[in-house]
Structures are given as C-alpha cells and as structure tokens.
Coordinates of C-alpha atoms and ligand atoms in Angstrom, one line a residue:
M8 CA -25.9 -58.4 -12.6
D9 CA -22.9 -59.5 -10.6
T10 CA -23.8 -59.9 -6.9
I11 CA -21.5 -59.9 -3.8
L12 CA -23.1 -61.5 -0.8
V13 CA -22.3 -60.3 2.7
F14 CA -22.8 -63.0 5.3
D15 CA -24.0 -61.4 8.5
F16 CA -22.6 -62.9 11.7
G17 CA -24.3 -60.3 13.9
S18 CA -22.1 -57.3 13.1
Q19 CA -23.3 -53.7 13.4
L20 CA -21.1 -53.1 10.4
A21 CA -22.6 -55.5 7.9
H22 CA -24.6 -52.6 6.4
L23 CA -21.4 -50.6 6.0
I24 CA -19.8 -53.5 4.1
A25 CA -22.8 -53.7 1.7
R26 CA -22.7 -50.0 1.2
R27 CA -19.0 -50.0 0.4
V28 CA -19.6 -52.6 -2.3
R29 CA -22.6 -50.8 -3.8
D30 CA -20.7 -47.5 -3.7
L31 CA -18.1 -49.1 -6.0
G32 CA -20.9 -50.0 -8.4
V33 CA -21.4 -53.7 -7.6
F34 CA -24.7 -55.0 -6.3
S35 CA -24.6 -56.5 -2.8
E36 CA -27.0 -58.2 -0.5
I37 CA -26.7 -59.0 3.2
V38 CA -27.8 -62.5 4.0
P39 CA -28.0 -64.4 7.4
Y40 CA -25.0 -66.7 7.9
S41 CA -27.5 -69.5 8.2
I42 CA -28.4 -69.3 4.5
N43 CA -28.8 -72.7 2.9
R44 CA -27.2 -74.1 -0.3
E45 CA -30.3 -73.5 -2.5
Q46 CA -30.7 -69.9 -1.4
L47 CA -27.1 -69.3 -2.0
D48 CA -27.3 -70.9 -5.5
H49 CA -30.2 -68.5 -6.3
F50 CA -27.9 -65.5 -5.9
H51 CA -25.0 -67.0 -8.0
P52 CA -22.6 -64.8 -6.0
K53 CA -19.5 -63.5 -7.7
G54 CA -17.9 -63.2 -4.2
I55 CA -18.7 -63.5 -0.6
I56 CA -17.7 -61.3 2.3
F57 CA -17.9 -62.6 5.9
S58 CA -18.7 -59.8 8.3
G59 CA -17.4 -59.4 11.8
G60 CA -19.5 -60.3 14.9
P61 CA -19.5 -60.5 18.6
S62 CA -19.0 -64.3 18.9
S63 CA -15.8 -66.4 19.1
V64 CA -15.4 -69.2 16.5
Y65 CA -14.4 -71.7 19.1
E66 CA -17.6 -71.3 21.3
N67 CA -20.1 -74.1 21.3
D68 CA -22.9 -72.0 19.8
A69 CA -20.7 -69.9 17.4
P70 CA -22.6 -68.9 14.2
L71 CA -21.2 -71.1 11.5
P72 CA -22.3 -71.6 7.9
S73 CA -23.5 -75.1 7.2
A74 CA -21.3 -77.8 5.7
D75 CA -23.4 -77.7 2.5
V76 CA -22.6 -74.0 2.1
W77 CA -18.9 -74.5 2.6
E78 CA -19.1 -77.3 0.0
Y79 CA -20.9 -75.0 -2.4
I80 CA -18.3 -72.3 -2.0
K81 CA -15.4 -74.7 -2.6
E82 CA -17.1 -76.4 -5.6
H83 CA -17.8 -73.1 -7.3
H84 CA -14.4 -71.5 -6.3
I85 CA -16.2 -68.4 -4.9
P86 CA -13.7 -65.8 -3.8
L87 CA -13.9 -65.0 0.0
L88 CA -13.1 -62.0 2.1
G89 CA -13.3 -62.4 5.9
L90 CA -13.3 -59.4 8.2
C91 CA -12.6 -59.8 12.0
Y92 CA -14.9 -62.7 13.0
G93 CA -14.8 -63.6 9.3
H94 CA -11.0 -63.8 9.5
H95 CA -11.2 -66.2 12.4
L96 CA -13.9 -68.3 10.6
I97 CA -11.7 -68.7 7.5
A98 CA -8.7 -69.6 9.6
Q99 CA -10.6 -72.2 11.5
Q100 CA -12.4 -73.7 8.5
Y101 CA -9.2 -74.1 6.5
G102 CA -7.1 -75.6 9.3
G103 CA -5.5 -72.7 11.1
I104 CA -5.7 -71.9 14.9
V105 CA -7.6 -69.1 16.6
E106 CA -7.0 -68.2 20.2
S107 CA -8.5 -65.8 22.7
R108 CA -6.2 -63.1 24.1
E109 CA -6.2 -61.5 27.5
E110 CA -6.0 -58.0 26.3
K111 CA -8.5 -56.7 23.8
E112 CA -7.3 -54.4 21.0
F113 CA -9.5 -51.5 20.0
G114 CA -8.8 -48.5 17.7
K115 CA -6.2 -47.5 15.2
A116 CA -3.2 -49.6 14.4
I117 CA -0.4 -49.6 11.9
L118 CA -0.5 -52.5 9.5
N119 CA 2.9 -53.5 8.1
L120 CA 2.3 -55.1 4.7
S121 CA 4.4 -58.2 3.9
R122 CA 2.9 -58.3 0.4
R123 CA 1.7 -55.5 -1.9
D124 CA -0.1 -57.6 -4.5
F125 CA -3.5 -59.2 -4.9
I126 CA -5.8 -57.9 -2.2
F127 CA -3.1 -55.4 -1.2
S128 CA -2.4 -54.0 -4.7
K129 CA -1.7 -50.3 -4.9
L130 CA -1.2 -49.9 -1.1
N131 CA 1.7 -48.6 0.9
D132 CA 4.2 -50.5 3.0
E133 CA 2.4 -49.2 6.1
E134 CA -1.3 -48.7 6.3
T135 CA -3.5 -47.2 9.1
V136 CA -6.3 -49.7 9.9
W137 CA -9.0 -50.0 12.6
M138 CA -9.0 -52.9 15.0
S139 CA -11.7 -54.2 17.4
H140 CA -11.1 -57.7 18.6
G141 CA -10.3 -60.1 21.4
D142 CA -9.4 -63.2 19.4
Q143 CA -6.5 -63.8 17.1
V144 CA -5.3 -66.2 14.4
I145 CA -2.1 -67.6 15.8
Q146 CA -1.4 -70.2 13.2
L147 CA -2.0 -69.9 9.4
P148 CA -4.0 -72.6 7.6
P149 CA -2.0 -74.7 5.2
G150 CA -1.6 -72.9 1.8
F151 CA -2.1 -69.4 3.4
K152 CA 0.5 -66.7 3.7
T153 CA 0.6 -63.7 6.0
F154 CA -0.1 -60.5 4.1
G155 CA 0.3 -58.0 7.0
S156 CA 0.9 -57.7 10.7
T157 CA 0.6 -55.1 13.4
E158 CA 2.7 -54.7 16.6
T159 CA 0.3 -56.9 18.6
C160 CA -1.1 -59.1 15.9
P161 CA 1.3 -61.1 13.8
I162 CA -1.3 -62.5 11.4
A163 CA -3.5 -59.3 10.9
A164 CA -4.1 -60.2 7.2
M165 CA -3.7 -63.5 5.4
G166 CA -4.5 -65.0 2.0
N167 CA -4.4 -67.9 -0.2
S168 CA -4.2 -66.4 -3.7
D169 CA -4.6 -69.7 -5.5
E170 CA -8.0 -70.2 -3.8
K171 CA -8.9 -66.5 -3.9
I172 CA -9.4 -66.4 -0.2
Y173 CA -8.3 -63.4 2.0
S174 CA -9.1 -62.2 5.5
F175 CA -8.2 -59.4 7.8
Q176 CA -8.2 -59.0 11.5
F177 CA -9.1 -55.3 11.1
H178 CA -12.2 -53.7 9.8
A179 CA -11.6 -52.6 6.2
E180 CA -15.2 -51.3 6.0
V181 CA -14.8 -48.4 8.4
H182 CA -13.5 -45.0 7.3
H183 CA -10.7 -45.2 10.0
T184 CA -9.1 -47.8 7.8
M185 CA -7.5 -45.2 5.5
H186 CA -7.3 -47.2 2.3
G187 CA -10.2 -49.7 3.0
E188 CA -11.8 -48.6 -0.3
Q189 CA -8.7 -49.8 -2.3
M190 CA -8.9 -53.1 -0.5
F191 CA -12.5 -53.5 -1.5
K192 CA -11.7 -52.5 -5.1
N193 CA -9.0 -55.1 -5.2
F194 CA -11.4 -57.7 -3.9
L195 CA -14.2 -56.8 -6.3
F196 CA -12.4 -56.1 -9.5
Q197 CA -9.2 -58.0 -9.3
I198 CA -10.1 -61.1 -7.2
C199 CA -13.8 -61.5 -8.0
Q200 CA -13.6 -59.9 -11.5
A201 CA -17.0 -58.3 -10.8
V202 CA -18.5 -55.9 -13.4
P203 CA -19.7 -52.6 -11.8
S204 CA -23.2 -52.6 -13.2
W205 CA -25.2 -51.2 -10.2
K206 CA -26.3 -47.8 -11.4
L207 CA -29.4 -46.1 -10.1
G208 CA -30.4 -44.9 -13.6
D209 CA -30.4 -48.4 -14.9
W210 CA -32.1 -49.6 -11.8
I211 CA -35.0 -47.2 -12.5
D212 CA -35.4 -48.4 -16.1
Q213 CA -35.2 -52.1 -15.1
S214 CA -37.6 -51.6 -12.2
I215 CA -40.1 -49.9 -14.4
E216 CA -39.9 -52.8 -16.9
K217 CA -40.3 -55.3 -14.1
I218 CA -43.4 -53.5 -12.8
R219 CA -44.9 -53.4 -16.3
S220 CA -44.3 -57.1 -17.0
T221 CA -45.6 -58.1 -13.5
V222 CA -48.7 -55.9 -13.4
K223 CA -49.6 -56.1 -17.1
N224 CA -53.2 -54.7 -17.4
K225 CA -54.1 -55.2 -13.8
H226 CA -54.3 -52.4 -11.1
V227 CA -52.3 -51.7 -8.0
I228 CA -53.2 -50.0 -4.7
L229 CA -50.7 -48.2 -2.5
G230 CA -51.0 -46.7 1.0
L231 CA -49.5 -43.3 0.8
S232 CA -48.2 -41.8 4.1
G233 CA -46.7 -38.6 2.7
G234 CA -43.2 -39.9 3.7
V235 CA -40.4 -40.4 1.3
D236 CA -40.6 -44.2 0.8
S237 CA -44.3 -44.6 -0.2
S238 CA -44.0 -41.4 -2.2
V239 CA -41.2 -42.8 -4.3
V240 CA -43.1 -46.0 -4.8
A241 CA -46.0 -43.9 -6.0
M242 CA -43.8 -42.1 -8.5
L243 CA -42.2 -45.3 -9.8
L244 CA -45.6 -47.0 -10.2
H245 CA -47.0 -44.0 -11.9
R246 CA -44.1 -43.8 -14.4
A247 CA -44.5 -47.5 -15.1
I248 CA -48.3 -48.1 -15.3
R249 CA -49.9 -44.6 -15.1
D250 CA -53.5 -44.7 -14.0
Q251 CA -53.4 -48.3 -13.0
V252 CA -52.1 -47.2 -9.6
H253 CA -54.5 -46.1 -6.9
L254 CA -53.1 -44.1 -4.0
I255 CA -54.9 -44.3 -0.7
F256 CA -54.0 -41.5 1.7
V257 CA -55.7 -41.6 5.1
N258 CA -56.3 -38.5 7.1
N259 CA -56.3 -39.8 10.6
G260 CA -56.6 -36.4 12.2
L261 CA -53.1 -36.7 13.7
L262 CA -51.2 -35.1 10.9
R263 CA -49.1 -31.9 11.0
K264 CA -50.4 -28.4 10.1
N265 CA -51.4 -28.2 6.4
E266 CA -50.2 -31.8 5.8
V267 CA -53.4 -33.0 4.2
E268 CA -53.4 -30.0 1.8
Q269 CA -49.8 -30.5 1.0
V270 CA -50.0 -34.2 0.2
C271 CA -53.2 -33.7 -1.9
G272 CA -51.6 -30.7 -3.6
W273 CA -48.5 -32.7 -4.5
F274 CA -50.1 -35.9 -5.8
Q275 CA -53.4 -34.6 -7.1
D276 CA -52.6 -31.2 -8.4
K277 CA -48.9 -31.1 -9.1
L278 CA -48.0 -34.7 -10.0
K279 CA -51.5 -35.3 -11.6
F280 CA -52.3 -38.7 -10.2
S281 CA -55.8 -39.4 -11.4
N282 CA -56.5 -42.2 -9.0
F283 CA -55.6 -40.4 -5.8
H284 CA -58.0 -41.2 -2.9
M285 CA -57.9 -39.2 0.3
V286 CA -60.0 -40.9 3.0
D287 CA -61.0 -38.5 5.7
A288 CA -61.2 -40.7 8.8
E289 CA -60.4 -38.0 11.3
D290 CA -63.6 -38.5 13.3
L291 CA -63.3 -42.2 13.5
F292 CA -59.7 -42.1 14.8
L293 CA -60.2 -39.2 17.3
D294 CA -63.5 -40.7 18.6
R295 CA -61.7 -44.0 19.3
L296 CA -58.9 -42.2 21.1
V297 CA -61.1 -40.3 23.5
D298 CA -59.8 -40.8 27.1
I299 CA -57.0 -43.1 26.0
I300 CA -53.8 -42.2 27.9
D301 CA -51.6 -45.3 27.6
P302 CA -49.1 -44.9 24.8
E303 CA -49.3 -48.5 23.7
E304 CA -53.0 -48.5 23.7
K305 CA -53.0 -45.3 21.5
R306 CA -50.6 -47.0 19.0
K307 CA -52.7 -50.2 19.0
I308 CA -56.0 -48.3 18.3
I309 CA -54.4 -46.2 15.6
G310 CA -52.7 -49.2 13.9
H311 CA -56.0 -51.3 13.9
T312 CA -58.1 -48.4 12.7
F313 CA -55.7 -47.6 9.9
I314 CA -55.9 -51.2 8.6
E315 CA -59.7 -51.1 8.9
V316 CA -60.0 -47.8 7.0
F317 CA -57.5 -48.9 4.4
E318 CA -59.3 -52.2 3.9
Q319 CA -62.7 -50.6 3.5
K320 CA -61.4 -48.2 0.9
A321 CA -59.5 -51.0 -0.9
R322 CA -62.8 -53.1 -1.0
Q323 CA -64.7 -50.1 -2.4
L324 CA -62.1 -49.6 -5.1
E325 CA -62.1 -53.3 -5.9
S326 CA -65.8 -53.2 -6.6
N327 CA -65.2 -50.3 -9.1
F328 CA -62.0 -51.7 -10.5
P329 CA -62.2 -55.5 -10.4
N330 CA -58.8 -55.5 -12.0
I331 CA -57.0 -54.6 -8.7
E332 CA -54.6 -57.5 -8.2
F333 CA -51.6 -56.0 -6.3
L334 CA -50.8 -54.2 -3.1
S335 CA -47.6 -52.2 -3.2
Q336 CA -45.6 -51.2 -0.2
G337 CA -42.7 -48.9 0.5
T338 CA -40.5 -51.5 2.2
I339 CA -36.9 -50.6 1.8
Y340 CA -33.8 -52.7 2.3
P341 CA -33.0 -52.0 5.9
D342 CA -36.6 -52.8 6.9
R343 CA -36.2 -56.2 5.3
V344 CA -32.9 -56.9 7.0
E345 CA -34.2 -55.7 10.3
S346 CA -37.2 -58.0 10.1
Q347 CA -35.0 -60.9 9.1
K348 CA -32.9 -60.3 12.1
G349 CA -36.0 -60.1 14.3
T350 CA -37.2 -63.5 13.1
G351 CA -33.7 -65.0 13.7
G352 CA -34.2 -64.1 17.4
K353 CA -30.7 -62.5 17.6
T354 CA -31.5 -58.9 17.5
S355 CA -34.7 -57.1 18.5
S356 CA -36.2 -55.0 15.9
K357 CA -39.1 -52.7 15.2
I358 CA -41.0 -53.1 11.9
K359 CA -42.9 -50.2 10.6
S360 CA -46.5 -50.9 11.0
H361 CA -47.5 -49.4 7.6
H362 CA -45.2 -51.8 5.9
N363 CA -47.1 -54.7 7.1
L364 CA -50.6 -54.1 6.1
T365 CA -52.4 -57.4 6.3
L366 CA -55.5 -57.6 4.2
P367 CA -58.1 -60.3 4.4
E368 CA -57.2 -63.6 2.7
N369 CA -60.2 -63.4 0.3
M370 CA -58.8 -60.2 -1.2
A371 CA -55.8 -62.2 -2.2
L372 CA -53.7 -59.2 -3.3
K373 CA -50.2 -59.9 -4.4
I374 CA -47.5 -57.8 -2.9
I375 CA -45.0 -55.6 -4.9
E376 CA -42.2 -53.9 -3.1
P377 CA -40.2 -52.0 -5.7
L378 CA -37.8 -50.4 -3.2
K379 CA -36.9 -53.6 -1.3
D380 CA -33.3 -53.6 -2.4
L381 CA -32.5 -49.9 -1.8
Y382 CA -31.0 -47.9 1.1
K383 CA -32.7 -44.7 2.2
D384 CA -30.3 -42.4 0.4
E385 CA -30.7 -44.5 -2.8
V386 CA -34.5 -44.1 -2.4
R387 CA -34.0 -40.4 -2.2
K388 CA -31.9 -40.3 -5.3
V389 CA -34.6 -42.3 -7.2
G390 CA -37.2 -39.9 -5.9
K391 CA -35.1 -37.0 -7.2
A392 CA -34.6 -38.6 -10.6
L393 CA -38.3 -39.2 -10.9
G394 CA -39.2 -35.6 -10.2
L395 CA -40.5 -35.8 -6.6
P396 CA -40.5 -32.4 -5.0
E397 CA -37.3 -31.7 -3.0
E398 CA -39.3 -30.7 0.1
L399 CA -40.9 -34.1 0.1
I400 CA -37.7 -36.0 -0.5
H401 CA -35.9 -34.4 2.5
R402 CA -38.7 -34.2 5.0
H403 CA -38.0 -35.2 8.6
P404 CA -39.3 -38.6 9.6
F405 CA -42.8 -38.6 11.1
P406 CA -44.1 -41.5 13.2
G407 CA -47.0 -43.6 11.9
P408 CA -49.2 -42.7 14.9
G409 CA -48.5 -39.0 14.2
L410 CA -49.2 -36.3 16.7
A411 CA -50.9 -38.9 19.0
V412 CA -47.5 -39.8 20.5
R413 CA -46.6 -36.1 20.9
C414 CA -49.8 -35.2 22.7
I415 CA -49.2 -36.7 26.1
G416 CA -52.2 -37.9 28.0
A417 CA -55.8 -37.9 26.6
I418 CA -56.1 -36.5 23.1
T419 CA -58.6 -33.8 22.2
R420 CA -59.1 -31.8 19.0
K421 CA -58.3 -28.7 20.9
K422 CA -55.0 -30.0 22.1
L423 CA -54.1 -31.2 18.6
E424 CA -54.9 -27.8 17.2
I425 CA -52.6 -26.1 19.8
L426 CA -49.8 -28.6 19.2
R427 CA -50.1 -28.2 15.4
E428 CA -49.6 -24.5 15.6
A429 CA -46.6 -24.8 18.0
D430 CA -45.0 -27.5 15.8
A431 CA -45.3 -25.4 12.7
I432 CA -43.5 -22.6 14.5
V433 CA -40.6 -24.9 15.5
I434 CA -40.3 -26.0 11.8
E435 CA -40.5 -22.5 10.5
E436 CA -37.9 -21.2 12.9
I437 CA -35.3 -23.9 12.3
T438 CA -35.8 -23.6 8.6
K439 CA -35.3 -19.9 8.8
A440 CA -32.1 -20.5 10.8
G441 CA -30.9 -22.9 8.1
L442 CA -31.0 -25.9 10.4
Y443 CA -33.8 -28.0 9.0
H444 CA -31.5 -30.3 6.9
Q445 CA -28.8 -30.4 9.6
V446 CA -31.0 -32.1 12.2
W447 CA -32.8 -35.4 12.1
Q448 CA -36.1 -34.3 13.6
A449 CA -37.5 -31.2 15.2
F450 CA -41.0 -31.0 16.7
A451 CA -43.2 -29.7 19.5
V452 CA -44.8 -31.9 22.2
Y453 CA -47.9 -31.1 24.3
L454 CA -47.3 -31.8 28.0
P455 CA -50.4 -32.2 30.1
V456 CA -49.0 -30.1 32.9
K457 CA -50.1 -26.5 33.7
S458 CA -48.0 -23.8 35.0
V459 CA -48.5 -20.2 36.0
G460 CA -47.5 -17.3 33.8
V461 CA -48.2 -13.6 33.3
M462 CA -49.4 -12.0 30.1
G463 CA -49.7 -8.2 30.3
D464 CA -51.5 -7.6 33.5
F465 CA -53.1 -11.0 33.7
R466 CA -52.1 -14.2 35.4
T467 CA -52.3 -17.2 33.1
F468 CA -52.5 -20.9 34.0
E469 CA -51.7 -22.9 30.8
N470 CA -50.0 -26.0 29.5
I471 CA -46.3 -26.5 28.8
C472 CA -44.8 -27.1 25.3
A473 CA -41.7 -29.2 25.1
V474 CA -39.4 -28.7 22.0
R475 CA -37.4 -31.6 20.8
I476 CA -34.7 -31.2 18.2
V477 CA -32.3 -34.1 17.7
E478 CA -29.3 -35.1 15.6
S479 CA -29.0 -38.7 14.5
I480 CA -27.7 -40.9 11.7
D481 CA -30.2 -43.7 11.8
A482 CA -32.5 -43.0 14.8
M483 CA -31.0 -45.9 16.7
T484 CA -29.1 -43.3 18.8
A485 CA -29.7 -39.6 18.9
N486 CA -28.3 -36.5 20.6
F487 CA -30.3 -33.4 21.5
A488 CA -29.2 -30.6 19.1
K489 CA -27.1 -27.9 20.7
I490 CA -28.5 -25.2 18.6
D491 CA -28.1 -21.4 19.1
W492 CA -29.9 -20.0 22.1
N493 CA -31.2 -17.2 19.9
V494 CA -33.1 -19.7 17.7
L495 CA -34.5 -21.4 20.8
E496 CA -35.5 -18.0 22.1
N497 CA -37.3 -17.2 18.9
I498 CA -39.1 -20.5 19.0
S499 CA -40.1 -20.0 22.6
S500 CA -41.3 -16.4 22.3
R501 CA -43.3 -17.1 19.2
I502 CA -45.0 -20.1 20.7
I503 CA -45.9 -18.3 23.8
N504 CA -47.1 -15.1 22.0
E505 CA -48.8 -16.8 19.0
V506 CA -50.3 -20.0 20.4
R507 CA -53.2 -19.7 22.8
G508 CA -52.8 -22.7 25.2
F509 CA -49.1 -22.6 26.0
N510 CA -47.5 -20.1 28.4
R511 CA -44.2 -21.9 28.9
V512 CA -41.7 -23.7 26.6
V513 CA -39.0 -26.2 27.7
Y514 CA -36.2 -27.6 25.6
D515 CA -35.6 -31.4 25.8
I516 CA -31.9 -32.0 26.6
S517 CA -32.0 -35.8 26.8
N518 CA -30.1 -38.2 24.5
K519 CA -31.2 -41.5 23.1
P520 CA -30.4 -43.9 24.8
P521 CA -31.6 -43.7 27.5
S522 CA -34.5 -41.5 26.3
T523 CA -36.2 -42.1 23.0
I524 CA -36.8 -39.5 20.3
E525 CA -40.6 -39.5 20.5
F526 CA -42.1 -39.0 24.0
E527 CA -44.5 -41.9 23.8
Ligands
XMP10 P1 -37.9 -43.5 19.0 O1 -39.0 -42.7 19.7 O2 -38.2 -45.0 19.2 O3 -38.1 -43.2 17.5 O4 -36.6 -43.1 19.4 C1 -37.1 -43.6 16.5 C2 -37.6 -43.1 15.1 O5 -38.7 -43.8 14.7 C3 -39.8 -42.9 14.5 N1 -41.0 -43.6 15.1 C4 -41.9 -44.2 14.3 N2 -42.0 -44.3 13.0 N3 -44.0 -45.6 13.3 C5 -43.1 -45.0 12.5 O6 -43.2 -45.1 11.2 C6 -44.0 -45.5 14.6 O7 -44.8 -46.0 15.3 C7 -42.9 -44.8 15.2 N4 -42.5 -44.5 16.4 C8 -41.3 -43.7 16.3 C9 -39.4 -41.6 15.3 O8 -40.1 -40.5 14.8 C10 -37.9 -41.6 15.1 O9 -37.6 -41.1 13.9

C-alpha cells in the first residue's frame, strides 16, 4: 500500500494533513521529524509532507531532520511538500534564504498564481489561502521557481518540478484554503503517482487476515469498557477468531444506570460472544474508595484496582485456557501519536489508563492493537460495518474512573445511586430534545453541598446537582452548550421531583479552558 509520511514539526495541524491524505484514499502516517533513516526506509514512503510548526528554521534548537534522512530523501528522489515551517525548511535545506519579519500575517490572503501546472494544476489565477506565519522565504533556492505570491509574501509558493519538491507559505490543509484539496490531489496523484488503495472495507478484510495469521490457534484476552474503541476491537477479533477471544468486562460500581445490563445484553445476548466474562468487583472498588476525597487519589486507587482485578481474571482464564497468548487493546491512532509526543518531551499528553494495562512479566502476553492506525471516525465506520449497535457506536465518552470523578467528595453507594438516577434523566431529556448527538457529553454531577428548599409544606435540606453539557470536537477545548431553557427546565424539574436527595439543580456555564469537562 502506498504511504505518505507527514513529518511533524510540532504543528497542531499535522493530524489534519494526515486526514486530508487519507480522505483522498491514500494511507498516511504522522512521524516525528527526528525519525531515523532505518525507520524511514521501513515505510518506503511514496511522498513526504513537512508540517508547519511554531519554530523558526534559523534558531539554534530548530527541529531539523537528520543529515541521513535528507540523504535518503535525495537518494530515493522522494517527492516533498512543505507547508509553512516545512516551506522554510525546504528553502533553507536547498540553499534559499529565510528571514524573520516584523509584522506577522494571519488569516485569509489572495494567492496570485504564476504557474498553473504541476502542484497547481486545475487551479485558478487567484486562490484564497490561509496564512499564519512570521518568517518568510526571501530568496529562492537554486533550481526553484516561484509558483505564487500574495501581497505581502512574494514567495508564497515555490517548486522545483525536476526534483518533485514543492512548498507553500500558507496552510493548504485547512478548509479556509478554498482549493487545498486540489493541491493535495495534485501532490498525491500527479507528483507522487500514489495509488488510492486506502479503503476501510479492504482494511477490515486485511485486518481480519492479519489477526488470523498472528493468533493462529491461540487465544486472546481483551478488556472491554463498553466504549466504542474496545467494542470495535471485540467485534473485529470475534469476526476473525470467534471463540478464541475472551472479553473481560469489570463492573467497578462506578458505571452509569443500567450500564452493566446493557453491555452484558449487547455482547452476551445480542452479539453472542461465548467467552464474555463480567467480573463484579463493585464491593472491592467501593470499599477502597471509602473516605477518599482527593481526586488524584481516587483515580490512582481505581486504576490500580482495575489492573489487579483484570490480572486476577486473566490468570484464572489462563489456567483454564493455557492457549492464551495475546492481550488486545483498543489503542487508536491519536493515542499513539499523543504518547509519542509525550515521550519526545515537546507536548504534554494524557494517555488513557486502560490502554496501558501492564501485566506481570511472567504472563508474557503479546500485545495486539488492531485499531492502532485508525482515527476515531474510522473506528466508528468499522464498528458500523461489523454490525455494532448504533447506540454503542455513538455513545458519549465516559471517563475510565467513571462516576467517581462526578461524585465530588467521599463516595458512598447512596450518593452513587442518587447520581445515577439524575444522570439518566439528563440523558433522557437531551435525547428527547434531539440533542444527544449534537453535544460532546452531557451528565450530572453530585455536589457535596446542601441547600434549603421547600417541597409541599415541608422544608428540605438536600444536596445540589450540577448539570454539565458541553460541545467539543476533540475534548481539548470545550464550550458549555447553550441549549434551550425549556430543556434545562425539564431536566431540573424532573431531577428535583423524581430523585430523592437533590432539591436544587445548577447548570455549569464554564468553558474549557480554563475549566475541564469533568469536575475532578
Ligand atoms: P477533561 O475533564 O480533562 O476531560 O476536560 C477530557 C475528556 O476526557 C475524558 N476523561 C477521561 N477518559 N479516563 C478516560 O478514559 C480518564 O481518566 C478521563 N478523565 C477525563 C472526559 O470525559 C472528557 O471527554
């Protein structure tokens, strides 16, 4: 399969570049700019795209590919496309000059094309593009020609068609660059001559084949959370190796209303997994959480207990099925890229705890991560193609530590019960109002604060329920959802009337940042 590599120089937009390429049917991978020659050779890239980034190429510690990598690129005549920082990098590497400018340029600009061939085939004389930069190429490298300029940027696009190298000052990957897609098409199909063979249907078939040839007659265990990633892995493994997959679903006592029944209903009854194991560890988790009020402490206890319970079940299964040789995980592509960045020390990142189950050395299970190359929406499409129920595919994200981080202060069974009921009402009401799929998350939070109310003739003194409904694209930022007052009113009056324990409901109107989505 033809692969296009995206070298990441610290751009927020590297993902968008990879998506653009995949959406055109060509497989793409993001790699750190510090990749070495051997790793590069492993990919046999059909083309390389250099992302943008916050650095300046002339700084002392600017991120630069190694001399070996440049040599490899030149030896193999790999076509290059540089965007923003990538544009400066190419200019500098091939002998041009890059300079810092006093005034920064940000936003839409009109690109006047001096050529309408090669990378600019099928484009207009003038194109709207999106700029965000401080530095500029002020002198072309030998052998390069200017392909386009804007009012403030004389070398906004340049290229050396003999060497198949092109670069733009603007960001072709963002939608504000009106015909960015055509530029990518030109690069992929005309310059790199890539074959569009990245199709999810084919991916499923190949992935099933790969699982079969890896696993053979051995068995695999998988921790199932009820979320979309691990559920899709379960479906894929089941399709490939049937009863050789063992699902372990842990009830930690911190799940939502009816969640245990739902997950068991889906996997055991509906999807007919014969090796589905629900471990009821509610008491263990809740006993260990008694009197714990510090959020980090809660998370730590839950994480450790989870591993302990999972391990114990895995060992028990191993004694019945000595053939268990693999542990499967629902790691998806952004998880991998995030953790890669984390280890590079450039960007801070949070790795999902369930994706990093560490089992004792002597169990020596080999890891299989069938979704490691997919984006979330691709995972959802695979889930749909494999017959996963729609309601599971499009469920809101739910944190690993569950309701523990939504039950502020010390956790008790009683509080969890109250919270579960209120949470179910929030979900019911926003579903009824047709908003469930329009928001990122919606849930109730138990606040350990009491306030006075009046019910009939009686004075009440009960706790406060906070309702949190947010809109987001990737959970990195989020805005509180400005939903209809009437829907909020229904939620509030139902919670106060139907849930014993709350006599007041407040709506959280904070955005992320500076707040977070979850309360703890
Ligand atoms: P915050 O609260 O950091 O949440 O704004 C961002 C997103 O991550 C989810 N979240 C978690 N998911 N384990 C998870 O698997 C966790 O410990 C965890 N904490 C928060 C949260 O629900 C939101 O979607």
